[in-house]
Coordinates of C-alpha atoms in Angstrom, one line a residue:
M1 CA 0.0 0.0 0.0
K2 CA 2.8 2.4 1.0
R3 CA 4.6 1.6 -2.3
N4 CA 1.5 2.4 -4.3
F5 CA 1.1 5.7 -2.4
Y6 CA 4.7 6.8 -3.2
K7 CA 4.1 5.8 -6.8
M8 CA 1.0 8.0 -7.0
I9 CA 3.0 11.0 -5.5
L10 CA 5.8 10.5 -8.0
T11 CA 3.4 10.3 -10.9
A12 CA 1.6 13.5 -9.8
V13 CA 4.9 15.4 -9.4
F14 CA 6.1 14.2 -12.8
A15 CA 2.8 15.3 -14.4
C16 CA 3.0 18.7 -12.8
V17 CA 6.6 19.3 -14.0
T18 CA 5.7 18.1 -17.5
S19 CA 2.7 20.4 -17.6
T20 CA 4.7 23.4 -16.3
S21 CA 7.4 22.8 -18.9
F22 CA 4.7 22.7 -21.6
I23 CA 3.2 26.0 -20.4
F24 CA 6.6 27.7 -20.3
A25 CA 7.4 26.4 -23.8
Q26 CA 4.1 27.7 -25.1
T27 CA 4.6 31.0 -23.4
A28 CA 8.1 31.4 -24.9
Y29 CA 6.7 30.7 -28.4
E30 CA 3.8 33.2 -27.9
I31 CA 6.3 35.9 -26.9
M32 CA 8.4 35.3 -29.9
K33 CA 5.3 35.2 -32.1
K34 CA 4.2 38.6 -30.8
N35 CA 7.7 40.0 -31.4
Q36 CA 7.6 38.7 -35.0
D37 CA 4.0 40.0 -35.6
L38 CA 4.7 43.6 -34.5
Y39 CA 3.3 46.0 -36.9
K40 CA 6.1 47.4 -39.1
G41 CA 3.9 49.7 -41.2
D42 CA 2.4 49.0 -44.6
T43 CA 5.6 50.5 -46.0
A44 CA 8.8 51.7 -44.4
V45 CA 11.7 53.9 -45.8
Y46 CA 14.9 54.9 -44.1
Q47 CA 18.6 55.6 -44.6
M48 CA 20.9 53.2 -42.9
K49 CA 24.4 54.1 -41.8
M50 CA 26.6 51.0 -41.5
T51 CA 29.8 51.2 -39.5
L52 CA 32.2 48.2 -39.7
A53 CA 35.1 48.2 -37.3
T54 CA 38.0 46.1 -36.0
K55 CA 39.9 46.6 -32.8
G56 CA 42.5 49.3 -33.5
G57 CA 41.5 49.6 -37.1
K58 CA 39.9 52.5 -39.0
P59 CA 36.1 52.1 -39.2
R60 CA 34.6 51.6 -42.7
I61 CA 31.3 53.5 -43.2
R62 CA 28.6 52.5 -45.7
E63 CA 25.3 54.2 -46.6
V64 CA 22.3 52.1 -47.5
A65 CA 18.8 52.9 -48.7
Y66 CA 16.1 50.7 -47.3
Y67 CA 12.6 50.1 -48.5
F68 CA 9.9 47.7 -47.2
K69 CA 6.3 46.9 -48.3
D70 CA 3.8 44.6 -46.7
Y71 CA 1.5 42.7 -49.1
G72 CA -0.5 40.8 -46.5
T73 CA 0.8 37.2 -46.7
T74 CA 4.1 38.4 -48.2
D75 CA 6.4 41.3 -47.4
K76 CA 9.2 42.6 -49.6
T77 CA 12.4 44.4 -48.7
V78 CA 15.0 46.0 -50.9
M79 CA 18.4 47.5 -49.7
V80 CA 20.7 49.4 -52.0
F81 CA 24.2 50.4 -51.1
L82 CA 24.9 54.1 -52.0
T83 CA 28.4 54.6 -50.7
P84 CA 31.4 54.0 -50.8
K85 CA 32.3 53.4 -54.5
D86 CA 33.4 49.8 -54.0
V87 CA 29.9 48.7 -53.0
E88 CA 27.8 51.4 -54.8
G89 CA 24.8 49.9 -56.5
V90 CA 24.9 46.6 -54.8
G91 CA 21.4 45.5 -54.1
Y92 CA 19.7 43.0 -51.8
L93 CA 16.1 41.9 -52.4
M94 CA 14.1 39.7 -50.1
W95 CA 10.5 38.3 -50.3
G96 CA 9.3 36.9 -47.0
Y97 CA 6.3 34.7 -46.6
D98 CA 3.8 34.1 -43.8
E99 CA 3.3 30.5 -44.9
E100 CA 4.9 28.2 -42.3
G101 CA 7.9 26.3 -43.5
K102 CA 8.3 28.4 -46.6
D103 CA 11.8 30.0 -46.8
D104 CA 12.3 33.6 -48.0
D105 CA 13.3 34.2 -51.6
T106 CA 16.4 36.4 -51.7
W107 CA 18.7 37.8 -54.3
L108 CA 22.0 39.7 -54.2
Y109 CA 22.7 42.0 -57.2
M110 CA 26.3 42.9 -58.0
P111 CA 26.6 45.8 -60.5
K112 CA 30.2 45.0 -61.5
S113 CA 29.1 41.7 -63.0
G114 CA 25.6 42.9 -64.0
K115 CA 24.2 39.7 -62.5
E116 CA 22.0 38.7 -59.6
R117 CA 22.7 35.7 -57.4
R118 CA 20.0 33.8 -55.7
I119 CA 20.8 33.3 -52.0
S120 CA 20.1 29.6 -51.2
G121 CA 19.4 28.0 -47.9
S122 CA 23.0 26.9 -47.5
D123 CA 24.1 30.6 -47.8
K124 CA 21.9 31.8 -44.9
D125 CA 24.6 31.3 -42.3
N126 CA 27.1 33.4 -44.3
Y127 CA 27.8 37.0 -43.3
F128 CA 26.0 39.7 -45.3
M129 CA 28.3 42.0 -47.2
G130 CA 31.2 41.8 -44.7
T131 CA 29.1 42.7 -41.7
D132 CA 28.6 40.7 -38.5
F133 CA 25.0 40.0 -39.4
T134 CA 24.2 36.8 -41.4
Y135 CA 21.6 36.6 -44.1
D136 CA 19.5 34.7 -41.6
D137 CA 19.8 37.5 -39.1
I138 CA 18.4 40.2 -41.4
G139 CA 15.3 38.2 -42.4
D140 CA 12.2 37.2 -40.4
R141 CA 13.1 33.7 -39.3
D142 CA 10.3 31.1 -39.5
L143 CA 9.3 30.2 -35.9
S144 CA 8.8 26.6 -37.0
K145 CA 12.5 26.2 -37.3
D146 CA 13.1 26.5 -33.5
D147 CA 12.1 25.2 -30.1
F148 CA 11.7 27.9 -27.5
N149 CA 12.4 28.0 -23.7
L150 CA 11.5 30.7 -21.3
L151 CA 14.7 31.1 -19.2
G152 CA 13.4 33.8 -16.9
E153 CA 13.1 37.6 -16.6
E154 CA 15.7 40.3 -16.5
N155 CA 16.0 44.1 -16.5
I156 CA 18.0 45.3 -19.5
E157 CA 18.9 49.0 -19.6
G158 CA 16.0 49.8 -17.4
S159 CA 13.4 47.7 -19.3
E160 CA 11.8 44.5 -17.9
C161 CA 12.4 41.7 -20.4
W162 CA 11.6 38.0 -20.9
K163 CA 14.7 35.9 -21.6
I164 CA 14.0 33.5 -24.4
E165 CA 16.2 30.6 -25.6
C166 CA 15.8 29.6 -29.3
I167 CA 17.2 26.2 -30.3
P168 CA 17.2 25.3 -34.0
H169 CA 15.9 21.9 -35.2
D170 CA 18.7 21.9 -37.8
K171 CA 21.9 21.1 -35.8
T172 CA 24.1 22.1 -38.8
E173 CA 23.2 25.8 -38.4
R174 CA 25.9 28.3 -37.5
S175 CA 24.2 29.1 -34.1
S176 CA 23.5 26.2 -31.8
R177 CA 21.2 28.4 -29.8
R178 CA 20.2 32.1 -29.6
I179 CA 19.0 33.9 -26.5
Y180 CA 16.9 37.1 -26.9
W181 CA 15.7 39.5 -24.3
I182 CA 12.2 40.7 -25.3
R183 CA 10.7 43.8 -23.7
K184 CA 7.5 43.2 -21.7
D185 CA 6.0 46.6 -22.6
C186 CA 6.2 46.4 -26.4
F187 CA 7.6 42.9 -27.4
V188 CA 10.7 44.5 -29.0
C189 CA 14.0 42.7 -28.8
Q190 CA 16.5 44.6 -26.5
K191 CA 19.4 42.2 -26.6
G192 CA 20.6 39.0 -28.2
E193 CA 23.3 36.4 -27.7
L194 CA 24.3 33.9 -30.4
Y195 CA 26.3 30.8 -29.6
N196 CA 28.4 28.7 -32.1
R197 CA 28.1 25.0 -32.7
Q198 CA 30.4 24.3 -29.7
N199 CA 27.9 26.3 -27.6
K200 CA 30.4 29.1 -27.0
L201 CA 29.2 32.7 -27.1
E202 CA 30.1 34.0 -30.5
R203 CA 28.2 37.2 -31.1
V204 CA 26.3 39.8 -29.0
L205 CA 23.5 42.0 -30.3
T206 CA 22.7 45.2 -28.5
I207 CA 19.6 47.2 -29.6
S208 CA 19.0 50.8 -28.6
G209 CA 17.1 53.9 -29.6
I210 CA 13.8 52.0 -29.2
T211 CA 11.0 54.4 -29.7
Q212 CA 7.7 55.0 -31.4
I213 CA 7.4 56.7 -34.7
D214 CA 3.9 57.3 -35.9
G215 CA 2.8 54.8 -33.3
I216 CA 5.1 52.1 -34.7
W217 CA 7.8 50.6 -32.4
T218 CA 11.2 51.3 -34.0
S219 CA 14.7 50.3 -33.2
K220 CA 17.1 53.0 -34.3
K221 CA 20.4 51.3 -33.5
M222 CA 21.7 47.7 -33.7
F223 CA 25.2 46.8 -32.7
M224 CA 26.6 43.3 -33.4
E225 CA 29.9 42.4 -31.7
N226 CA 31.7 39.4 -33.0
L227 CA 33.7 38.1 -30.0
A228 CA 35.5 35.4 -32.1
S229 CA 36.9 37.9 -34.7
G230 CA 37.0 41.1 -32.7
H231 CA 35.0 42.7 -35.5
S232 CA 31.8 44.7 -35.0
T233 CA 28.9 46.2 -37.0
L234 CA 26.8 49.2 -36.1
L235 CA 23.5 49.8 -38.0
E236 CA 22.0 53.3 -37.5
M237 CA 18.6 54.0 -39.0
N238 CA 17.8 57.6 -40.0
D239 CA 15.1 59.6 -41.8
I240 CA 12.5 56.9 -41.0
T241 CA 9.1 57.3 -42.6
Y242 CA 6.2 54.9 -42.5
N243 CA 3.2 54.3 -44.8
K244 CA 4.6 56.3 -47.7
P245 CA 3.3 55.0 -51.1
L246 CA 5.9 52.8 -52.9
S247 CA 5.8 51.3 -56.3
D248 CA 5.6 47.6 -56.6
S249 CA 8.2 47.7 -59.3
M250 CA 10.9 48.7 -56.7
F251 CA 10.8 45.2 -55.3
T252 CA 12.0 43.4 -58.4
V253 CA 15.4 42.2 -59.6
A254 CA 14.8 44.1 -62.9
E255 CA 14.5 47.4 -61.0
L256 CA 17.6 46.7 -59.0
K257 CA 19.6 46.2 -62.2
K258 CA 18.5 49.6 -63.5
G259 CA 20.4 51.2 -60.6
R260 CA 17.8 53.9 -59.9
I261 CA 16.5 52.8 -56.5
G262 CA 17.5 55.2 -53.7
R263 CA 18.7 57.9 -56.1

């Protein structure tokens, strides 16, 4: 009888722990879903200043024109490098889809060759144009690719945040796990840590200048520090405008090749 009693207690405890883990996992997913579903405007336009730096080296500065348009189940983004001369005219086009499991369509146009290159899934872990952001970092990652854990809560730079761990299903990815701090008041990401395949901290993302413009939560600065290489990239968004009419033709490879976007 006593043995049966202990068995019942252990079963109840196990069920409680399992149920709690499930709730936490669901909560972590819901937080990340709300972060991803934040309203970005029907359109967005801004100028991006990109500063690439090494320890003790002279920073390299690039200027980029950025355009975004939401088509409902699809959103399209185009970035065109304006300066300096060695990257002038380089364009990046991305079509993102709401459909679960469907990868983004992305193209990189190089004016020197006059050709565009399709960015395949195997390229997503590569760094984008010499920055410390990968192609995967600059897109909207499909939530179905990860498992999520709520690690706790922390105050980051005066803001209360949830600490979420994201573990990819694909173990060949560059990052074995990613940790994000999501603000409780607005569901905007405040900080990120990205770990390599050996589970060693490789890159740290710091986001600042979080504010509302026309009622839309906006991050004005993103700083990615690569601890492995000592390299860093600062992205600064300026002259931000939302819901300005944009032509559909802007979001095509054909328009990129004409070299008129952002000029």
